[in-house]
Coordinates of C-alpha atoms in Angstrom, one line a residue:
M1099 CA 12.7 -4.4 31.5
S1100 CA 15.7 -4.5 33.7
P1101 CA 15.9 -7.1 36.6
I1102 CA 16.6 -4.3 39.1
L1103 CA 13.5 -2.4 38.0
V1104 CA 11.4 -5.6 38.3
F1105 CA 12.8 -6.2 41.8
S1106 CA 12.0 -2.6 42.9
V1107 CA 8.4 -3.0 41.6
I1108 CA 7.9 -6.3 43.5
A1109 CA 9.6 -5.0 46.6
G1110 CA 7.4 -1.8 46.7
Y1111 CA 4.3 -3.8 46.1
F1112 CA 5.0 -6.1 49.0
L1113 CA 5.9 -3.2 51.3
L1114 CA 2.3 -2.0 50.6
L1115 CA 0.9 -5.4 51.5
M1116 CA 2.9 -5.6 54.7
G1117 CA 1.7 -2.1 55.6
I1118 CA -1.9 -3.2 55.2
S1119 CA -1.2 -6.4 57.1
H1120 CA 0.3 -4.4 60.0
F1121 CA -2.7 -2.1 60.5
T1122 CA -5.4 -4.9 60.0
S1123 CA -3.9 -7.5 62.3
K1124 CA -3.5 -5.5 65.5
T1125 CA -5.1 -7.3 68.4
S1126 CA -6.1 -10.1 66.1
D1127 CA -7.2 -13.5 67.2
N1128 CA -8.8 -16.6 65.7
T1129 CA -12.1 -14.9 65.3
T1130 CA -10.3 -12.1 63.4
F1131 CA -8.5 -14.6 61.2
F1132 CA -11.6 -16.7 60.4
T1133 CA -14.4 -14.1 60.2
A1134 CA -12.8 -10.6 60.5
N1135 CA -15.1 -10.2 63.5
R1136 CA -17.9 -9.9 60.9
Q1137 CA -17.3 -6.2 60.6
S1138 CA -16.2 -5.9 56.9
P1139 CA -17.9 -3.1 54.8
W1140 CA -19.8 -4.8 52.1
F1141 CA -18.7 -2.5 49.4
L1142 CA -15.0 -3.2 50.2
V1143 CA -15.6 -6.9 50.0
A1144 CA -17.5 -6.5 46.7
Y1145 CA -14.7 -4.6 45.1
G1146 CA -11.9 -6.8 46.4
M1147 CA -13.6 -10.0 45.2
V1148 CA -13.3 -8.9 41.6
G1149 CA -9.5 -9.4 41.7
A1150 CA -9.8 -12.7 43.5
S1151 CA -12.5 -14.0 41.1
L1152 CA -10.5 -13.1 38.0
S1153 CA -7.3 -14.6 39.1
G1154 CA -3.9 -14.9 37.3
V1155 CA -5.4 -17.5 35.0
T1156 CA -8.1 -15.1 33.7
F1157 CA -5.7 -12.2 33.6
I1158 CA -3.4 -14.0 31.2
S1159 CA -5.7 -16.4 29.4
V1160 CA -9.0 -14.5 28.6
P1161 CA -7.4 -11.9 26.3
G1162 CA -5.3 -14.6 24.5
E1163 CA -8.2 -17.0 24.2
V1164 CA -10.2 -14.4 22.2
G1165 CA -8.1 -15.5 19.2
N1166 CA -9.4 -19.1 19.6
T1167 CA -13.0 -18.8 20.8
A1168 CA -13.8 -15.1 20.2
W1169 CA -16.1 -13.7 22.9
T1170 CA -17.9 -17.0 23.6
Y1171 CA -16.6 -16.8 27.2
L1172 CA -19.2 -14.1 27.8
Q1173 CA -21.9 -16.7 27.5
F1174 CA -20.4 -18.3 30.6
V1175 CA -20.2 -15.0 32.4
M1176 CA -23.9 -14.4 31.7
G1177 CA -24.6 -17.6 33.4
N1178 CA -22.3 -16.5 36.3
M1179 CA -24.7 -13.5 36.9
V1180 CA -27.6 -15.9 37.5
G1181 CA -25.5 -18.1 39.7
Y1182 CA -24.5 -15.1 41.9
A1183 CA -28.2 -14.2 42.2
I1184 CA -29.0 -17.7 43.5
I1185 CA -26.1 -17.4 45.9
A1186 CA -27.4 -14.1 47.2
L1187 CA -31.0 -15.2 47.6
V1188 CA -30.6 -18.8 48.7
L1189 CA -27.2 -19.6 50.2
I1190 CA -26.3 -16.3 51.9
P1191 CA -29.5 -16.4 54.1
L1192 CA -28.9 -20.1 55.0
F1193 CA -25.2 -19.5 56.1
Y1194 CA -26.1 -16.3 58.1
K1195 CA -29.0 -18.1 59.7
L1196 CA -26.7 -20.9 60.9
K1197 CA -23.9 -18.5 61.8
L1198 CA -21.3 -20.6 60.2
V1199 CA -17.6 -20.1 60.2
S1200 CA -17.0 -22.9 57.7
I1201 CA -19.9 -23.4 55.2
Y1202 CA -19.3 -27.2 55.3
E1203 CA -20.6 -27.2 58.9
Y1204 CA -24.1 -27.3 57.2
L1205 CA -23.4 -30.8 56.0
K1206 CA -22.8 -32.0 59.5
D1207 CA -26.1 -30.6 60.7
R1208 CA -28.0 -32.0 57.6
F1209 CA -26.5 -35.4 57.1
G1210 CA -23.7 -36.3 59.7
Q1211 CA -20.1 -36.3 60.4
N1212 CA -18.9 -38.3 57.5
S1213 CA -20.7 -36.1 55.0
Y1214 CA -19.2 -33.1 56.8
Y1215 CA -15.6 -34.6 56.4
A1216 CA -16.3 -35.5 52.8
G1217 CA -17.4 -31.9 51.8
A1218 CA -14.5 -30.3 53.6
S1219 CA -12.0 -32.8 52.2
F1220 CA -13.2 -32.3 48.6
F1221 CA -12.8 -28.5 49.1
L1222 CA -9.2 -28.9 50.6
I1223 CA -8.1 -31.0 47.6
S1224 CA -9.7 -28.8 45.0
Q1225 CA -8.5 -25.6 46.6
T1226 CA -5.0 -26.8 47.1
I1227 CA -4.5 -27.8 43.5
G1228 CA -6.3 -24.8 42.0
A1229 CA -4.6 -22.2 44.1
S1230 CA -1.2 -23.8 43.5
F1231 CA -1.7 -23.9 39.8
R1232 CA -2.7 -20.2 39.7
L1233 CA 0.4 -19.3 41.8
F1234 CA 2.5 -21.4 39.5
L1235 CA 1.6 -19.2 36.5
A1236 CA 2.6 -16.1 38.5
A1237 CA 5.9 -17.7 39.6
V1238 CA 6.7 -18.5 36.0
V1239 CA 6.2 -14.8 35.0
L1240 CA 8.4 -13.7 37.9
Q1241 CA 11.0 -16.2 37.0
I1242 CA 11.3 -15.0 33.4
A1243 CA 11.1 -11.3 34.4
F1244 CA 13.6 -11.3 37.3
F1245 CA 15.0 -14.5 38.8
D1246 CA 16.4 -16.0 35.6
A1247 CA 18.7 -13.0 35.2
F1248 CA 20.6 -13.9 38.4
G1249 CA 20.5 -17.7 37.8
I1250 CA 18.1 -18.3 40.7
P1251 CA 16.3 -21.7 40.4
F1252 CA 12.6 -21.9 40.1
Y1253 CA 12.0 -23.5 43.5
V1254 CA 13.7 -20.6 45.2
T1255 CA 11.3 -18.2 43.2
V1256 CA 8.3 -20.3 44.4
L1257 CA 9.6 -20.5 48.0
T1258 CA 10.2 -16.7 48.2
T1259 CA 6.8 -15.9 46.6
I1260 CA 4.8 -18.1 48.8
F1261 CA 6.7 -17.1 52.0
L1262 CA 5.8 -13.5 51.2
I1263 CA 2.2 -14.4 51.0
W1264 CA 2.4 -16.3 54.3
L1265 CA 4.1 -13.3 55.9
Y1266 CA 1.2 -10.9 55.3
T1267 CA -1.6 -13.3 56.0
F1268 CA -0.5 -15.3 59.0
R1269 CA -1.7 -12.8 61.6
G1270 CA -4.8 -11.0 60.2
G1271 CA -6.1 -13.8 58.0
I1272 CA -9.4 -13.0 56.3
K1273 CA -9.4 -9.4 57.7
T1274 CA -6.2 -8.6 56.0
I1275 CA -7.3 -10.3 52.8
V1276 CA -10.4 -8.2 52.5
W1277 CA -8.3 -5.0 52.5
T1278 CA -5.4 -6.3 50.4
D1279 CA -7.9 -7.5 47.8
T1280 CA -8.9 -3.9 47.2
L1281 CA -5.3 -2.9 46.4
Q1282 CA -4.9 -6.0 44.2
T1283 CA -8.2 -5.4 42.3
T1284 CA -7.1 -1.9 41.6
F1285 CA -3.7 -2.8 40.1
L1286 CA -5.4 -5.6 38.1
L1287 CA -7.9 -3.3 36.4
L1288 CA -5.4 -0.6 35.9
A1289 CA -3.2 -3.0 34.1
V1290 CA -6.0 -3.8 31.6
I1291 CA -7.1 -0.1 31.2
I1292 CA -3.6 1.2 30.7
S1293 CA -2.8 -1.7 28.2
I1294 CA -5.8 -0.7 26.2
G1295 CA -4.8 3.0 26.3
V1296 CA -1.3 2.1 25.1
I1297 CA -2.7 0.1 22.1
I1298 CA -5.1 2.9 21.2
N1299 CA -2.2 5.5 21.4
H1300 CA 0.2 3.3 19.3
M1301 CA -2.5 2.7 16.6
D1302 CA -3.6 6.3 16.7
L1303 CA -7.3 5.5 17.2
K1304 CA -10.1 7.7 18.2
T1305 CA -12.6 6.6 20.9
S1306 CA -15.3 6.0 18.3
E1307 CA -12.9 4.0 16.1
V1308 CA -12.0 1.7 19.0
F1309 CA -15.7 0.6 19.4
S1310 CA -15.9 0.0 15.6
V1311 CA -12.6 -2.1 15.6
I1312 CA -14.0 -4.3 18.4
S1313 CA -17.6 -4.6 17.3
E1314 CA -16.6 -5.3 13.6
S1315 CA -14.0 -7.9 14.5
K1316 CA -14.7 -11.6 13.9
M1317 CA -13.2 -12.1 17.3
S1318 CA -16.1 -10.4 19.0
K1319 CA -18.6 -13.2 18.2
I1320 CA -20.5 -14.0 21.4
F1321 CA -22.9 -16.8 20.7
D1322 CA -22.3 -20.4 19.5
W1323 CA -25.5 -22.4 18.6
D1324 CA -23.8 -25.6 17.4
W1325 CA -25.2 -28.3 19.8
R1326 CA -22.1 -30.4 19.5
S1327 CA -19.7 -27.6 20.3
N1328 CA -18.3 -27.4 23.9
R1329 CA -19.0 -23.7 23.5
N1330 CA -22.7 -24.0 22.7
F1331 CA -24.7 -21.3 24.3
F1332 CA -27.0 -23.3 26.3
K1333 CA -24.3 -25.6 27.7
T1334 CA -22.0 -22.8 28.4
F1335 CA -24.7 -20.6 30.0
L1336 CA -26.0 -23.3 32.3
A1337 CA -22.5 -24.3 33.2
G1338 CA -21.8 -20.7 34.1
V1339 CA -24.8 -20.8 36.5
F1340 CA -23.9 -24.0 38.3
I1341 CA -20.1 -23.6 38.3
T1342 CA -20.7 -20.2 40.0
I1343 CA -22.8 -21.9 42.6
A1344 CA -20.4 -24.7 43.1
M1345 CA -17.1 -22.8 42.9
N1346 CA -18.2 -19.7 44.6
G1347 CA -21.3 -20.3 46.7
L1348 CA -20.0 -23.7 47.9
D1349 CA -16.3 -22.7 48.2
Q1350 CA -15.0 -21.7 51.6
N1351 CA -12.4 -19.4 49.9
V1352 CA -15.1 -17.1 48.4
M1353 CA -17.8 -17.5 51.0
Q1354 CA -15.5 -16.7 53.9
K1355 CA -15.2 -13.2 52.6
N1356 CA -19.0 -12.8 52.2
L1357 CA -19.5 -14.0 55.7
T1358 CA -17.3 -11.2 57.1
C1359 CA -20.0 -8.7 56.3
K1360 CA -21.9 -7.3 59.2
N1361 CA -25.2 -9.0 58.4
Q1362 CA -27.2 -10.9 55.7
K1363 CA -28.4 -7.8 53.9
D1364 CA -24.9 -6.4 53.6
A1365 CA -23.7 -9.7 52.3
Q1366 CA -26.4 -9.8 49.6
K1367 CA -25.6 -6.3 48.5
N1368 CA -22.0 -7.3 48.3
I1369 CA -22.8 -10.2 45.9
F1370 CA -25.1 -8.2 43.6
W1371 CA -22.7 -5.3 43.2
F1372 CA -19.7 -7.6 42.9
S1373 CA -21.4 -9.5 40.1
I1374 CA -22.1 -6.4 38.1
T1375 CA -18.5 -5.1 38.4
F1376 CA -17.2 -8.6 37.5
F1377 CA -19.3 -8.6 34.3
F1378 CA -18.0 -5.3 33.1
S1379 CA -14.4 -6.2 34.2
T1380 CA -14.7 -9.3 32.0
L1381 CA -15.8 -7.1 29.0
L1382 CA -12.6 -5.1 29.5
F1383 CA -10.5 -8.3 29.2
L1384 CA -12.3 -9.4 26.1
A1385 CA -12.0 -6.0 24.5
L1386 CA -8.3 -6.0 25.3
G1387 CA -8.0 -9.4 23.5
V1388 CA -9.4 -8.1 20.3
L1389 CA -7.1 -5.1 20.4
L1390 CA -4.0 -7.2 21.2
Y1391 CA -4.5 -9.3 18.1
K1392 CA -5.2 -6.2 16.1
Y1393 CA -2.1 -4.5 17.4
A1394 CA 0.1 -7.6 16.6
L1395 CA -1.3 -7.8 13.1
D1396 CA -0.8 -4.1 12.3
Q1397 CA 2.7 -4.2 13.6
N1398 CA 3.7 -7.4 11.9
I1399 CA 4.4 -9.1 15.2
P1400 CA 4.3 -12.9 15.1
I1401 CA 1.6 -14.3 17.2
P1402 CA 3.0 -16.7 19.9
E1403 CA 2.0 -20.4 19.5
R1404 CA 0.4 -20.4 23.0
S1405 CA -2.4 -17.9 23.2
D1406 CA -1.5 -17.4 26.9
D1407 CA 1.8 -15.9 25.9
L1408 CA 0.4 -13.1 23.8
Y1409 CA -0.5 -10.5 26.5
P1410 CA 2.6 -11.0 28.6
F1411 CA 4.8 -10.9 25.4
L1412 CA 3.4 -7.6 24.1
A1413 CA 3.1 -6.0 27.6
L1414 CA 6.7 -6.7 28.6
N1415 CA 8.3 -6.2 25.2
Q1416 CA 6.3 -3.8 23.1
F1417 CA 4.2 -1.4 25.2
G1418 CA 7.0 0.4 27.0
I1419 CA 8.4 0.4 30.6
F1420 CA 5.4 2.0 32.3
A1421 CA 2.9 -0.4 30.7
G1422 CA 5.3 -3.3 31.5
I1423 CA 5.5 -2.3 35.2
V1424 CA 1.7 -2.0 35.4
F1425 CA 1.3 -5.5 33.7
L1426 CA 3.7 -7.0 36.2
L1427 CA 1.8 -5.5 39.1
G1428 CA -1.4 -6.8 37.5
I1429 CA -0.3 -10.4 37.2
I1430 CA 1.2 -10.4 40.7
A1431 CA -2.0 -8.9 42.1
A1432 CA -4.2 -11.3 40.1
A1433 CA -2.4 -14.3 41.2
F1434 CA -1.8 -13.3 44.9
S1435 CA -5.4 -12.1 45.4
S1436 CA -6.6 -15.6 44.8
A1437 CA -3.6 -17.5 46.4
D1438 CA -3.6 -15.5 49.6
S1439 CA -7.4 -15.9 50.2
A1440 CA -7.0 -19.6 49.3
L1441 CA -4.3 -20.1 51.9
T1442 CA -6.5 -18.5 54.5
A1443 CA -9.5 -20.5 53.5
L1444 CA -7.5 -23.8 53.5
T1445 CA -6.3 -22.9 57.0
T1446 CA -9.8 -22.0 58.2
S1447 CA -11.4 -25.2 56.8
F1448 CA -8.8 -27.6 58.2
C1449 CA -8.9 -25.9 61.6
V1450 CA -12.7 -25.8 61.9
D1451 CA -13.8 -28.8 59.9
I1452 CA -11.1 -31.3 60.5
L1453 CA -9.5 -30.3 63.9
D1454 CA -12.6 -28.7 65.4
I1455 CA -10.5 -26.0 66.8
Q1456 CA -13.3 -24.1 68.3
K1457 CA -13.7 -26.8 71.0
K1458 CA -10.1 -26.7 72.1
E1459 CA -9.5 -24.8 75.2
K1460 CA -5.8 -24.2 74.8
N1461 CA -3.2 -23.3 72.1
Q1462 CA -5.9 -22.3 69.5
K1463 CA -3.7 -19.6 68.0
N1464 CA -0.6 -21.9 67.8
I1465 CA -2.6 -24.6 66.2
R1466 CA -3.9 -22.3 63.5
L1467 CA -0.4 -20.9 63.0
W1468 CA 1.0 -24.4 62.4
V1469 CA -1.8 -25.3 60.0
H1470 CA -1.1 -22.1 58.1
I1471 CA 2.5 -23.0 57.8
G1472 CA 1.6 -26.6 56.8
F1473 CA -0.6 -25.5 53.9
T1474 CA 2.0 -23.0 52.8
L1475 CA 4.5 -25.8 52.5
I1476 CA 2.0 -28.1 50.7
M1477 CA 1.3 -25.4 48.1
F1478 CA 5.1 -25.0 47.6
L1479 CA 5.5 -28.8 47.0
V1480 CA 2.6 -28.9 44.6
I1481 CA 3.9 -26.0 42.5
V1482 CA 7.4 -27.6 42.4
I1483 CA 5.7 -30.8 41.2
F1484 CA 3.9 -28.9 38.4
N1485 CA 7.1 -27.5 37.2
A1486 CA 8.8 -30.9 37.4
I1487 CA 6.1 -32.4 35.2
N1488 CA 6.7 -29.6 32.7
D1489 CA 4.0 -30.9 30.4
S1490 CA 1.1 -28.4 29.8
S1491 CA -1.3 -31.2 28.8
V1492 CA -0.6 -33.2 32.1
V1493 CA -0.8 -30.0 34.2
S1494 CA -4.1 -29.0 32.5
A1495 CA -5.5 -32.5 33.1
V1496 CA -4.6 -32.3 36.8
F1497 CA -6.3 -28.9 37.1
K1498 CA -9.3 -30.2 35.2
V1499 CA -9.6 -33.2 37.5
A1500 CA -9.5 -30.8 40.5
G1501 CA -12.5 -29.0 38.9
F1502 CA -14.4 -32.3 38.9
T1503 CA -14.3 -32.4 42.7
Y1504 CA -16.8 -29.5 42.9
G1505 CA -19.4 -31.7 41.3
P1506 CA -20.0 -33.7 44.5
L1507 CA -20.1 -30.5 46.6
L1508 CA -22.9 -29.2 44.3
G1509 CA -24.7 -32.5 44.4
V1510 CA -24.6 -32.9 48.2
F1511 CA -25.7 -29.3 48.9
A1512 CA -28.5 -29.5 46.2
F1513 CA -29.7 -32.7 47.8
G1514 CA -29.6 -31.2 51.3
L1515 CA -31.5 -28.0 50.2
M1516 CA -34.0 -29.6 47.7
T1517 CA -35.1 -32.6 49.7
K1518 CA -35.9 -33.5 53.2
R1519 CA -34.5 -37.0 53.0
T1520 CA -32.1 -38.4 55.5
V1521 CA -29.3 -40.6 54.1
K1522 CA -26.8 -43.3 55.4
D1523 CA -24.1 -40.9 56.4
K1524 CA -21.3 -43.4 56.3
W1525 CA -21.8 -44.1 52.6
V1526 CA -21.8 -40.5 51.5
P1527 CA -18.0 -40.2 51.0
V1528 CA -18.2 -43.3 48.7
V1529 CA -20.8 -41.6 46.5
C1530 CA -18.7 -38.4 46.4
I1531 CA -15.6 -40.5 45.2
I1532 CA -17.5 -42.5 42.6
A1533 CA -19.3 -39.5 41.0
P1534 CA -16.2 -37.7 39.7
I1535 CA -14.6 -41.0 38.6
L1536 CA -17.7 -41.7 36.4
S1537 CA -17.7 -38.1 35.2
V1538 CA -14.1 -38.4 34.0
I1539 CA -14.9 -41.6 32.1
L1540 CA -17.9 -40.0 30.4
D1541 CA -15.8 -36.9 29.6
Q1542 CA -13.1 -38.9 28.1
N1543 CA -15.4 -41.1 25.9
S1544 CA -18.2 -38.8 25.0
V1545 CA -17.2 -38.3 21.4
T1546 CA -17.2 -42.0 20.8
W1547 CA -20.3 -42.9 22.8
F1548 CA -22.5 -39.9 22.0
Y1549 CA -22.1 -39.4 18.3
G1550 CA -19.4 -36.7 18.4
Y1551 CA -20.8 -34.8 21.4
K1552 CA -18.1 -33.0 23.5
F1553 CA -18.7 -32.1 27.1
G1554 CA -17.7 -28.6 28.1
F1555 CA -18.3 -27.0 31.5
E1556 CA -21.6 -28.8 31.8
I1557 CA -19.8 -32.0 32.9
L1558 CA -20.0 -30.4 36.4
L1559 CA -23.8 -30.8 36.2
V1560 CA -23.5 -34.5 35.2
N1561 CA -21.1 -34.9 38.2
A1562 CA -23.5 -33.3 40.5
A1563 CA -26.4 -35.3 39.1
I1564 CA -24.6 -38.6 39.7
T1565 CA -23.9 -37.4 43.3
F1566 CA -27.6 -36.5 43.8
F1567 CA -28.8 -39.8 42.4
G1568 CA -26.3 -41.7 44.6
L1569 CA -27.5 -40.0 47.7
W1570 CA -31.1 -40.7 46.7
T1571 CA -30.3 -44.4 46.9
L1572 CA -28.9 -44.0 50.5
Y1573 CA -32.4 -42.9 51.7
I1574 CA -33.4 -43.8 55.3
R1575 CA -37.0 -43.8 55.9
K1576 CA -38.1 -41.9 58.9
P1577 CA -41.4 -40.4 60.0
G1578 CA -42.0 -36.9 58.8
F1579 CA -39.5 -37.2 55.9
L1580 CA -40.4 -37.5 52.2

């Protein structure tokens, strides 16, 4: 694919985003930026959240990972469905009742100021690293597809990419994101559907034969019952439930979109319909994975060493120009639909939770603007550092550690919702720091200490449990409390 064609695709895509930004940010203010004036149609939010939830990591990794772990990822997604139901039935009513802008305001009301700052800080750290990592993957693809041809250094690629995201989000904020997410979800799903269609056409398969190829493949195995495996069904399913609650229900990035709906009932409909759409979208990615490996085998194409490289390699080099263009749009959409909302959520959380912007009488809009610029620069620096490390094992470790920071959030919220106990607020941040440290130690030594047992996603539950127990020890006895 020629660099000029790639440039034209990217330029056209961003012109669409800028057009949406222009129409959604008219007469915008801080309320528009933070909550979209709570006027978003629920079905629009539900559809757009699919792209944001899948992200660039899922777009590239899930099809390739089929060659390593088959369809066992679907066990995790099954758990996700239960997690989304809990979010809809428990968290959504709570957040709407309290009329929150940032969901971490709940911690201030429940425990105190220190707990509030701890929850917001863990979110800011996790989201900054996670969003930067996802955008890093997209920047790498753009570097290979376009910028390398002109000798443009990687940091310029990153700076250009993140500046464009800032450009279409700095005025309308979450209101713009709700609408751009629908466009990005469409491109993401089209990329998968068209890729499947291209493979079917190249392999001259009939519709009935496609289902047979997928169902009869060893790569379509869903369930793993080995108790020591990190893909064991019970571990993976339960992790799917609680990771969804922690990384969606307790994540300002995701919940901010849900809280833009007109009322609680609309927000709940949004969650239920989104989860169903998300499940079938994941099935598409897994089916694509089986077909990618089948295609490569039939065409005698060597499988890349890194499973993440399989889909990009075939889409950009084997499937033709049209499929390559759609793939490029898909990876950009997948990465940006998570990065742009993350940038908006980071700005919202810092302004509301740390700066308490709502109590400032003057310069609210300017403060928000500078915070938005600040997080844009921070994400740029984090991505450049990822690239400088240039060691996939180190980068993966950093990203995994960022995932550990959701454990304290899950533990603190669970403690707040499941008990009536009050705690010594000043010690809550200490507990939230100790819990992930102990979890990392357990994760690193589980094989030696627990007879070959390997922690998978369920390490989040251990992390949350340590936090919960730690808070239990901080109990303050007051009349009327258990």
